[in-house]
CSV table of N, CA, C and O in Angstrom, one decimal:
chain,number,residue,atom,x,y,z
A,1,UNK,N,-183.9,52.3,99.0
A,1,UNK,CA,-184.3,52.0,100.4
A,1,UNK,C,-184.3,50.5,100.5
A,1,UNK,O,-184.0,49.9,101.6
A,2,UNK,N,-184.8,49.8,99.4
A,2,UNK,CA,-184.5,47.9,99.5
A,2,UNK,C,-183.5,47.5,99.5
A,2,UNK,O,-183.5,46.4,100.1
A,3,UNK,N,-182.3,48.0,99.1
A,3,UNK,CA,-181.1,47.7,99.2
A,3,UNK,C,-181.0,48.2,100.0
A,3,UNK,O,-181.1,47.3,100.9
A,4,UNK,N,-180.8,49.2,100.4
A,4,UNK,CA,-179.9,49.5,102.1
A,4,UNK,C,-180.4,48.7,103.3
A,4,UNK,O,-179.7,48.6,104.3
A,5,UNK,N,-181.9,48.2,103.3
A,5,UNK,CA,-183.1,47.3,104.4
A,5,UNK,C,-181.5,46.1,104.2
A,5,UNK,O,-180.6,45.9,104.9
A,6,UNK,N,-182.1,45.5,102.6
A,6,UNK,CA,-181.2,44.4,102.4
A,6,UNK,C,-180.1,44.1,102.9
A,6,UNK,O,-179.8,42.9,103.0
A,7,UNK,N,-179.2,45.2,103.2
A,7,UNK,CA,-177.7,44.7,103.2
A,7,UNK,C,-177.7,44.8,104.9
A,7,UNK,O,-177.1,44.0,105.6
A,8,UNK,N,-178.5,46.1,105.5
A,8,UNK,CA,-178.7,45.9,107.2
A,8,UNK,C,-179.2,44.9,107.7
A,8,UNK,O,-178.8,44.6,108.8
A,9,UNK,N,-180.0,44.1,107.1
A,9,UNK,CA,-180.4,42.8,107.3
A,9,UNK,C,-179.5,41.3,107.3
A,9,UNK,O,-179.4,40.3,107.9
A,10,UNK,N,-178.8,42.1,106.2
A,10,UNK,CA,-177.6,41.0,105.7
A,10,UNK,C,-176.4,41.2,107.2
A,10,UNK,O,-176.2,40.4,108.0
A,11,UNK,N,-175.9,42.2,107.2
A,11,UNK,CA,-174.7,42.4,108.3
A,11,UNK,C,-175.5,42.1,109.9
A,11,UNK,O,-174.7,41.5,110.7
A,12,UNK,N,-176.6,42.4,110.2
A,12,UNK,CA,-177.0,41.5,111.5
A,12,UNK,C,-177.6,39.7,111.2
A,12,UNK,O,-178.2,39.0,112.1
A,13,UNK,N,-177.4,39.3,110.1
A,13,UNK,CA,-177.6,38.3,110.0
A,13,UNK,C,-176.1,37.8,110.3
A,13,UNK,O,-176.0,36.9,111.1
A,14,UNK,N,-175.2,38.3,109.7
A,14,UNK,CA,-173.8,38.0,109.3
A,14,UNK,C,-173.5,38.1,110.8
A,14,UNK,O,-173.0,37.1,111.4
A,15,UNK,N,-173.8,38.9,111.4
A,15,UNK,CA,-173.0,38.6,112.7
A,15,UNK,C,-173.9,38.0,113.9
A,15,UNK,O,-173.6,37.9,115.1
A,16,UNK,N,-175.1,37.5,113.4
A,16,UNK,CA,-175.6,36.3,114.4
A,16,UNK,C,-174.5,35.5,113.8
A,16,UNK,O,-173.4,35.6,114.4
A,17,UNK,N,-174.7,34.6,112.6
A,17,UNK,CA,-173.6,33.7,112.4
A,17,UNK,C,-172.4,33.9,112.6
A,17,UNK,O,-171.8,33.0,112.0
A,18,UNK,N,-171.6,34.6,113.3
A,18,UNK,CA,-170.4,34.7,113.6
A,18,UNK,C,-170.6,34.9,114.9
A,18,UNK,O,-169.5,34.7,115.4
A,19,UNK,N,-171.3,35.1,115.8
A,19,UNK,CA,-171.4,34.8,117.1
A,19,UNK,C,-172.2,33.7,117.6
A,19,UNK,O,-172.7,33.6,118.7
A,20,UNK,N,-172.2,32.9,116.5
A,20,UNK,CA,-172.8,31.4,116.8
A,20,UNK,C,-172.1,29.9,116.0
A,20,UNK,O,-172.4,28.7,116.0
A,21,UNK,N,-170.9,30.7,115.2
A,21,UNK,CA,-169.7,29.5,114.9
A,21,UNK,C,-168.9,29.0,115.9
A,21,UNK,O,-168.1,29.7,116.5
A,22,UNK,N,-169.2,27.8,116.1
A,22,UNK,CA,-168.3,27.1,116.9
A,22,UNK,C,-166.9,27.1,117.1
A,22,UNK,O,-166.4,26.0,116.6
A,23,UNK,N,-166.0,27.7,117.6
A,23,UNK,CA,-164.7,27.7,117.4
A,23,UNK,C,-164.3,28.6,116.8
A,23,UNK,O,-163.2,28.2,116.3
A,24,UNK,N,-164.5,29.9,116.4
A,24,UNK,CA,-164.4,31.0,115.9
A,24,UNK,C,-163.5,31.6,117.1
A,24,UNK,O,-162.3,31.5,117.2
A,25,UNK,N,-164.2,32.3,117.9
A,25,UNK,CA,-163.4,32.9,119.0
A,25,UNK,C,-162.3,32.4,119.9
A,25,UNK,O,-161.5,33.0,120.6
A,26,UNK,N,-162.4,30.6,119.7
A,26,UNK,CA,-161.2,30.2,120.4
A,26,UNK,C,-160.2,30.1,119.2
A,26,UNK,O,-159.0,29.8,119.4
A,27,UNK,N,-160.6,30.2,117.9
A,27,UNK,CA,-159.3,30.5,117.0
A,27,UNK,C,-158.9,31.8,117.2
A,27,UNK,O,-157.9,32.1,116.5
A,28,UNK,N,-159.1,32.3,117.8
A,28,UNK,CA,-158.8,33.9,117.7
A,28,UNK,C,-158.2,34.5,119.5
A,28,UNK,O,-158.1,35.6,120.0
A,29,UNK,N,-157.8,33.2,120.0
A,29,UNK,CA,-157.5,33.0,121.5
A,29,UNK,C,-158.4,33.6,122.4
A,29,UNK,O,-157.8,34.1,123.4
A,30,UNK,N,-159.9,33.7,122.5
A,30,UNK,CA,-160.9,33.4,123.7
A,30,UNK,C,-161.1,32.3,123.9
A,30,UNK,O,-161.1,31.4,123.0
A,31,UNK,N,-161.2,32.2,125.1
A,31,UNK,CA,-161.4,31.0,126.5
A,31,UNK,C,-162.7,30.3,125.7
A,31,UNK,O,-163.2,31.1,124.9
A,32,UNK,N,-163.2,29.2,125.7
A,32,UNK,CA,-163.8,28.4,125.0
A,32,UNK,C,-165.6,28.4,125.9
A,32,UNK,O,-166.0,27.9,126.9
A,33,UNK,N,-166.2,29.1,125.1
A,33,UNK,CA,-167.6,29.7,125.2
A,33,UNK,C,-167.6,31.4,125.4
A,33,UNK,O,-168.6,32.0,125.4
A,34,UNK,N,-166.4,32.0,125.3
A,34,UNK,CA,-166.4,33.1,125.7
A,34,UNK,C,-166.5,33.9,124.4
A,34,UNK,O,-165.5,33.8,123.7
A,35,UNK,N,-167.8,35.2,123.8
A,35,UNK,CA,-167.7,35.9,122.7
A,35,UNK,C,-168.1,36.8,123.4
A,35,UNK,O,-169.1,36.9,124.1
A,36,UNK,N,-166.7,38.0,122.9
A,36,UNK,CA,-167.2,39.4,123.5
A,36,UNK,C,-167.7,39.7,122.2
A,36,UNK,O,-167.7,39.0,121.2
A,37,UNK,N,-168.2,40.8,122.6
A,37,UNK,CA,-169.6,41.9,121.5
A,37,UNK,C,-168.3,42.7,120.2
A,37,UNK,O,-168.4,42.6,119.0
A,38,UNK,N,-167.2,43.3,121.1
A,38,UNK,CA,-166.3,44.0,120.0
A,38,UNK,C,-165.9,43.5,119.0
A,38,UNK,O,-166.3,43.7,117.8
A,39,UNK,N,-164.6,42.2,119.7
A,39,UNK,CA,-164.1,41.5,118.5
A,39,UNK,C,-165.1,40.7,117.5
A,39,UNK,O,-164.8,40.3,116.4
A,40,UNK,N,-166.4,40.6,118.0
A,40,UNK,CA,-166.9,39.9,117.1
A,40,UNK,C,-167.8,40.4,115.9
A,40,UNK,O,-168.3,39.8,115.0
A,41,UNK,N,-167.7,41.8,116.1
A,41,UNK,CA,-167.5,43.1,115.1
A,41,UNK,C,-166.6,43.0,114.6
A,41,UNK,O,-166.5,42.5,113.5
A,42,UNK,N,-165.7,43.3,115.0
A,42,UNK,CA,-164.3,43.1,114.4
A,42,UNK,C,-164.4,42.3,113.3
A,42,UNK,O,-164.2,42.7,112.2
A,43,UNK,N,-164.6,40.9,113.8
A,43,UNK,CA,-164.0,39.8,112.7
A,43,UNK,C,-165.3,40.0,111.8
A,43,UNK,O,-165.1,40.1,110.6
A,44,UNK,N,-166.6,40.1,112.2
A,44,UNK,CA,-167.8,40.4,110.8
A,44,UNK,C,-167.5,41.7,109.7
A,44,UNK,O,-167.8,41.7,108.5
A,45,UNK,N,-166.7,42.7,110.4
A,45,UNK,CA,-166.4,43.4,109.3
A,45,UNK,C,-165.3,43.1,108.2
A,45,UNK,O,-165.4,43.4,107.0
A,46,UNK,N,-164.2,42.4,108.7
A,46,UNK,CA,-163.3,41.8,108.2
A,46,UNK,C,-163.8,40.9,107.1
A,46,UNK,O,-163.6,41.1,105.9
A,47,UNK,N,-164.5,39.8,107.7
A,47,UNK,CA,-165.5,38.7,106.7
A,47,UNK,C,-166.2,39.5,105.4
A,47,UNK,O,-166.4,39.1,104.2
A,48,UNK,N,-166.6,40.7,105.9
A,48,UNK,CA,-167.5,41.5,105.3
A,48,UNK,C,-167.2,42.5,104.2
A,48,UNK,O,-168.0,42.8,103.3
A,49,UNK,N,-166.0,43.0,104.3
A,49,UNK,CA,-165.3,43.8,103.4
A,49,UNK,C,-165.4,43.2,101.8
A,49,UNK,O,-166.1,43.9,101.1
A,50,UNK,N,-165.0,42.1,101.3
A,50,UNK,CA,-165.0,41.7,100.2
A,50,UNK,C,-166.4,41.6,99.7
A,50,UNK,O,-166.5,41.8,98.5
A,51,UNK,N,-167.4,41.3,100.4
A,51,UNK,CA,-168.7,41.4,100.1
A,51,UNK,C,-169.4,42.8,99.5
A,51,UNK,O,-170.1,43.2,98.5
A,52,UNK,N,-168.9,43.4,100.7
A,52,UNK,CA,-169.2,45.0,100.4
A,52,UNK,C,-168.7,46.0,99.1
A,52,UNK,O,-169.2,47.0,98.7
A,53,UNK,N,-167.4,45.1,98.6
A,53,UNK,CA,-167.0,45.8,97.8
A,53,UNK,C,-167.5,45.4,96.5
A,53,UNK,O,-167.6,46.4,95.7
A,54,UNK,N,-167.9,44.4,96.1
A,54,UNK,CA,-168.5,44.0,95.3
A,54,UNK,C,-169.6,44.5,95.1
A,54,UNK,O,-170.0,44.9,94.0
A,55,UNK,N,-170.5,44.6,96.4
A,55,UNK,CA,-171.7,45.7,96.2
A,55,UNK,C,-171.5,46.7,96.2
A,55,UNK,O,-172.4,47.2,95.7
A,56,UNK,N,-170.8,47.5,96.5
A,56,UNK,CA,-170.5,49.0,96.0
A,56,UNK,C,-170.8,49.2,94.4
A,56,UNK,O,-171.8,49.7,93.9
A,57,UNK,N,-169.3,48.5,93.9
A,57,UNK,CA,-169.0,48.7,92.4
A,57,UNK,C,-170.0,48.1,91.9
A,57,UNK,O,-170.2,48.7,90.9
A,58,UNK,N,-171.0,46.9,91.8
A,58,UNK,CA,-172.6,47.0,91.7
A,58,UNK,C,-173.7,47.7,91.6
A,58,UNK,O,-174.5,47.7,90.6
A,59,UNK,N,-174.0,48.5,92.7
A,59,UNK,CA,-174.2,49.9,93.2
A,59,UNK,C,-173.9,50.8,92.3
A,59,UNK,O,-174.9,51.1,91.7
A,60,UNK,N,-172.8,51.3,91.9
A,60,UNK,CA,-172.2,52.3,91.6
A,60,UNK,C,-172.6,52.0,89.9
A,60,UNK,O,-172.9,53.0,89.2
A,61,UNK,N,-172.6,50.8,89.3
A,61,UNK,CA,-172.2,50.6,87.8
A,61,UNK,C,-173.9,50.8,88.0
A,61,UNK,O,-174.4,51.7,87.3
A,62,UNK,N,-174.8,50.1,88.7
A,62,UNK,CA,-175.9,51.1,88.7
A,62,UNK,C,-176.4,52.2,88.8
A,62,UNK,O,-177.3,52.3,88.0
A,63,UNK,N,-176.2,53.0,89.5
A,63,UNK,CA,-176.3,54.5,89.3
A,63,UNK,C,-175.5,55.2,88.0
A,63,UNK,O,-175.7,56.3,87.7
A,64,UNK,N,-175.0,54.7,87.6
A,64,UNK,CA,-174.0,55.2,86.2
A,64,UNK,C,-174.9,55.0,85.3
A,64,UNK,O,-175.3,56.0,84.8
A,65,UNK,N,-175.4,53.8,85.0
A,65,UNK,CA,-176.5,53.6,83.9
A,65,UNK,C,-177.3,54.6,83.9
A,65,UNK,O,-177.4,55.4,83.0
A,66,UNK,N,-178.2,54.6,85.3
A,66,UNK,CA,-179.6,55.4,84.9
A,66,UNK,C,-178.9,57.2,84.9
A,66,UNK,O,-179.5,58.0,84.4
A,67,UNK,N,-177.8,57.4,85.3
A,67,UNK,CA,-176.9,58.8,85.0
A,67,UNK,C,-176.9,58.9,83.1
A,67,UNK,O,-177.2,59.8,82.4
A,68,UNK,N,-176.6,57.9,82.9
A,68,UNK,CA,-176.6,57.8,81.3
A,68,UNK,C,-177.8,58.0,80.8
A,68,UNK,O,-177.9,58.8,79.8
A,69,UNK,N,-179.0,57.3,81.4
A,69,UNK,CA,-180.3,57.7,80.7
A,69,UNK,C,-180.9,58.6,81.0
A,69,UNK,O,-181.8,59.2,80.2
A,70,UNK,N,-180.6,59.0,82.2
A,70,UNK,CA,-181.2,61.1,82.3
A,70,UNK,C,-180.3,61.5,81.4
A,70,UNK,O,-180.8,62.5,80.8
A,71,UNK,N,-179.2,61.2,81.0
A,71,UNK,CA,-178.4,62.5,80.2
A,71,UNK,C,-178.9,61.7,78.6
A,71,UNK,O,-178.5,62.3,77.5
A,72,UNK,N,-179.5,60.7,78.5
A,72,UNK,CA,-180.0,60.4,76.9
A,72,UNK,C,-181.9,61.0,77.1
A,72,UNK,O,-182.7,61.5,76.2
A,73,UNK,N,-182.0,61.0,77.7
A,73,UNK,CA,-183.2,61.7,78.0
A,73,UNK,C,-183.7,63.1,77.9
A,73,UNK,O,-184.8,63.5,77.5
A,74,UNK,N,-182.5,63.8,78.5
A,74,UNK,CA,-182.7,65.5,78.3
A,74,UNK,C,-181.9,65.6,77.1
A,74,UNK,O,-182.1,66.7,76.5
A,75,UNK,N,-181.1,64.8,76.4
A,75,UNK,CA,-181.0,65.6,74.9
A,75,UNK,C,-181.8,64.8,74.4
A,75,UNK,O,-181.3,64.6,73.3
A,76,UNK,N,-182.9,64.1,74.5
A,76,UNK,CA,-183.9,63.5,73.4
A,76,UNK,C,-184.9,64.8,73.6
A,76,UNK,O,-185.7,65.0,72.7
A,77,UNK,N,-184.7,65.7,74.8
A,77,UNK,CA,-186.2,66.6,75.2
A,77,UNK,C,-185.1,68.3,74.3
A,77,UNK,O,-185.3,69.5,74.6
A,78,UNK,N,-184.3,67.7,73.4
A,78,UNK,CA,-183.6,68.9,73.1
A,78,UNK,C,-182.7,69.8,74.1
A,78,UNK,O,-182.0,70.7,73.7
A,79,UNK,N,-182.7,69.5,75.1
A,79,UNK,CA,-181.8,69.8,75.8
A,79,UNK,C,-180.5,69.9,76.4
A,79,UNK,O,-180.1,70.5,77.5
A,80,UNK,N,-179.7,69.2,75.4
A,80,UNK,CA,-178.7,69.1,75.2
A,80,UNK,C,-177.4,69.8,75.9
A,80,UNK,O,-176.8,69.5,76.9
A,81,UNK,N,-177.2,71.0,74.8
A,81,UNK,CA,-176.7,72.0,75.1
A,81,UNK,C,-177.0,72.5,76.4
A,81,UNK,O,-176.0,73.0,77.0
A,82,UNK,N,-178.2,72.6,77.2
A,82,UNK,CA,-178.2,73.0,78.9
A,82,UNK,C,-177.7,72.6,79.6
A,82,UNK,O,-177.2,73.3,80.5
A,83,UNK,N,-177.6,70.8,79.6
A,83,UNK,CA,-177.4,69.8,80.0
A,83,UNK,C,-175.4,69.8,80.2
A,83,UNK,O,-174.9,69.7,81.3
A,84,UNK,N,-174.6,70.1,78.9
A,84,UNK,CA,-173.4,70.4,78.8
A,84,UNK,C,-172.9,71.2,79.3
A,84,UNK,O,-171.7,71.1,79.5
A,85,UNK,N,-173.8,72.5,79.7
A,85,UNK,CA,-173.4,73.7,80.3
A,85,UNK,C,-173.6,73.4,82.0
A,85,UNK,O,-172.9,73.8,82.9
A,86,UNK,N,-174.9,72.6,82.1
A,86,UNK,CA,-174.7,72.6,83.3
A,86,UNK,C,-173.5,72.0,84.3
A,86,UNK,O,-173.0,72.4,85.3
A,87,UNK,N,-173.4,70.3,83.3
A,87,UNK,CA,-172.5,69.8,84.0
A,87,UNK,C,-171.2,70.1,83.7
A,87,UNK,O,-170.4,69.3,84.2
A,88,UNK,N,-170.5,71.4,82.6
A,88,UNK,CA,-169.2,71.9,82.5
A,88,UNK,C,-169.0,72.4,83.6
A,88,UNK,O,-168.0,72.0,84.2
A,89,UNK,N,-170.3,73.8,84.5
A,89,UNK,CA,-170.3,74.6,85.3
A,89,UNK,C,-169.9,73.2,86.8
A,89,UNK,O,-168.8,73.2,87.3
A,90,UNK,N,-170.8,72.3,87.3
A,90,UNK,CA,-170.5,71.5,87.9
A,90,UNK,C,-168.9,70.9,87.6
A,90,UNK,O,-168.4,71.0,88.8
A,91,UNK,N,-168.5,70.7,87.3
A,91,UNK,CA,-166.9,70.4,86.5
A,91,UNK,C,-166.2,71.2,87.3
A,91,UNK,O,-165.5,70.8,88.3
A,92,UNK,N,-166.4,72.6,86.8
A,92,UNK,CA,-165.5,73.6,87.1
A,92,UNK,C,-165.8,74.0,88.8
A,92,UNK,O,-164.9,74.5,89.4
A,93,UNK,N,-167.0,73.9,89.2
A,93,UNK,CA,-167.2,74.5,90.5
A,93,UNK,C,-166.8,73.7,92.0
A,93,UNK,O,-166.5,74.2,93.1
A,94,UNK,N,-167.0,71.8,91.3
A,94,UNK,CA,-166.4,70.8,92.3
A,94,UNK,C,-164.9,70.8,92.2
A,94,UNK,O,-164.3,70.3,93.1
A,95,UNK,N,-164.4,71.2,91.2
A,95,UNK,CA,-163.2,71.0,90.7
A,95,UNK,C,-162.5,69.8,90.3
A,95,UNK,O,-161.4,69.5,90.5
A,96,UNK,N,-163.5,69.3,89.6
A,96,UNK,CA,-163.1,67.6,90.0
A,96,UNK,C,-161.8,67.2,88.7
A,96,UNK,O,-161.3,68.1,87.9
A,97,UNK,N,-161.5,66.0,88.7
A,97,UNK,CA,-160.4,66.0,87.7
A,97,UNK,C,-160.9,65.7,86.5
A,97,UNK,O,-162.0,65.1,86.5
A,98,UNK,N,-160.2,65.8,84.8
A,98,UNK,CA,-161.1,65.7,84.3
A,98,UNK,C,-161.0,64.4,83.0
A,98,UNK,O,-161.7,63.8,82.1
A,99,UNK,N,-160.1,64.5,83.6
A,99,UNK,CA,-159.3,62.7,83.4
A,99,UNK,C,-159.1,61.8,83.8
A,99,UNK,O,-157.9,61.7,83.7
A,100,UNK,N,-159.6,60.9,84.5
A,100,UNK,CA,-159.7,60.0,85.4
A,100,UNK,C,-159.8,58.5,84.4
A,100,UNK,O,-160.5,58.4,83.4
A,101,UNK,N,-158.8,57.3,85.2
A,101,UNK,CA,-158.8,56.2,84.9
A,101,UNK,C,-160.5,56.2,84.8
A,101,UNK,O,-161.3,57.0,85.2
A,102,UNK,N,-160.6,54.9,84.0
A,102,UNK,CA,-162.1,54.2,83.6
A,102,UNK,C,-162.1,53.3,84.9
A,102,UNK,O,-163.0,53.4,85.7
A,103,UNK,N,-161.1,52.4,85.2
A,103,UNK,CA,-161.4,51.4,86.7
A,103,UNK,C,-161.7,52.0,87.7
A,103,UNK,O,-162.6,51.8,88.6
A,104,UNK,N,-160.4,53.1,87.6
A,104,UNK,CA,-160.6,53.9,88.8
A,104,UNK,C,-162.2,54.4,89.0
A,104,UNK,O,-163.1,53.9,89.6
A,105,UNK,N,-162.3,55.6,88.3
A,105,UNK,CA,-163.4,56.1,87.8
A,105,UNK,C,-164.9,54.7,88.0
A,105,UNK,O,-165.7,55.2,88.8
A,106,UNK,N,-165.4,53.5,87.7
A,106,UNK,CA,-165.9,52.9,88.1
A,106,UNK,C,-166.0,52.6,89.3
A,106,UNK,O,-167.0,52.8,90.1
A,107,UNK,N,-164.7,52.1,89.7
A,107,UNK,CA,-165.0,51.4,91.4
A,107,UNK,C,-165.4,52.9,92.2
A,107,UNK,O,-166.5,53.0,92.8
A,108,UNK,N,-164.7,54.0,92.3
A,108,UNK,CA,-165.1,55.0,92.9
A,108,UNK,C,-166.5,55.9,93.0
A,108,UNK,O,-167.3,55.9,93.9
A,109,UNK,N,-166.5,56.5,91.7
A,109,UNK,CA,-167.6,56.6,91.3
A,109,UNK,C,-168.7,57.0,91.3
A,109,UNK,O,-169.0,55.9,90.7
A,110,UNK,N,-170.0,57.6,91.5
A,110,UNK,CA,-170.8,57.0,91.7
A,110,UNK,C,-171.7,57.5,90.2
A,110,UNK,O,-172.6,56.9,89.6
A,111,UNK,N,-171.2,58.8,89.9
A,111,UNK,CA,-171.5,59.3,88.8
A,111,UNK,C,-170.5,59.3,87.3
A,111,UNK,O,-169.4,59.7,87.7
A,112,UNK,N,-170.4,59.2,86.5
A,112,UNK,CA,-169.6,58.7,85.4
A,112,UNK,C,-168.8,60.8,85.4
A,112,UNK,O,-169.3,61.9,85.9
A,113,UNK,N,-167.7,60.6,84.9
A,113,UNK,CA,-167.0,62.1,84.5
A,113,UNK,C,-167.4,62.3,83.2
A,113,UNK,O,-167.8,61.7,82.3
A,114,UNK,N,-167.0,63.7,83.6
A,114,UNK,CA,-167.7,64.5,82.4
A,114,UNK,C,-167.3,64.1,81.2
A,114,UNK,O,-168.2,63.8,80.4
A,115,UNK,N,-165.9,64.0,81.0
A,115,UNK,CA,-165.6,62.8,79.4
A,115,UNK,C,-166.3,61.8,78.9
A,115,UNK,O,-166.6,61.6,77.7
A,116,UNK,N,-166.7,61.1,79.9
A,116,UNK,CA,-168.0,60.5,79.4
A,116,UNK,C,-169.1,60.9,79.1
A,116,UNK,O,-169.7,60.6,78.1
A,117,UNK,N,-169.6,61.7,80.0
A,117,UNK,CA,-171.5,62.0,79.8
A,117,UNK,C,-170.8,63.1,78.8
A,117,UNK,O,-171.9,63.5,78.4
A,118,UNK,N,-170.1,63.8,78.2
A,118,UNK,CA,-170.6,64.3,76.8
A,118,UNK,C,-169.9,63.8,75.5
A,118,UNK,O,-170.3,64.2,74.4
């Protein structure tokens, strides 16, 4: 929930400053004082894309960790074997693939594949 506050906070901050750079919209051929509301969405998301992606795959290599330590945690509680079964049955029921690049597999992600967690 602080991250997601954080980054809404971040993108209406991001686009006061972009509807308050001087010469932004007349590089982009509006009449000089003139910012419509769209394009200047527009260009904040544009600006914003490379940011975002970085926090994703941030995001994501976080949620992987603590995925790792529930699954070091329920085989510390003996569990192991449940744990394998469950997420074989999950495997087989999303259908997901069961080979997947490691980059790929990171930047996408949000939970590690099953080749890993067993």
């Amino acid at each position: 929930l602080l991250v997601s506050s954080a980054v809404s906070f971040l993108n209406f901050y991001g686009y006061v400053l972009v509807r308050t750079l001087p010469g932004l919209f007349a590089a982009f051929g509006f009449a000089e004082g003139e910012q419509p509301v769209l394009p200047g969405l527009i260009i904040l998301s544009m600006l914003i894309q490379p940011v975002d992606a970085a926090l994703g795959f941030a995001l994501h290599a976080l949620t992987r960790t603590f995925e790792f330590q529930a699954d070091r945690f329920a085989a510390g509680l003996g569990k192991a074997k449940a744990l394998a079964s469950g997420l074989i049955n999950l495997q087989k029921e999303n259908k997901s693939p069961l080979h997947v690049d490691w980059l790929f597999s990171a930047y996408t992600f949000s939970h590690p594949p099953l080749v890993e967690r067993l």
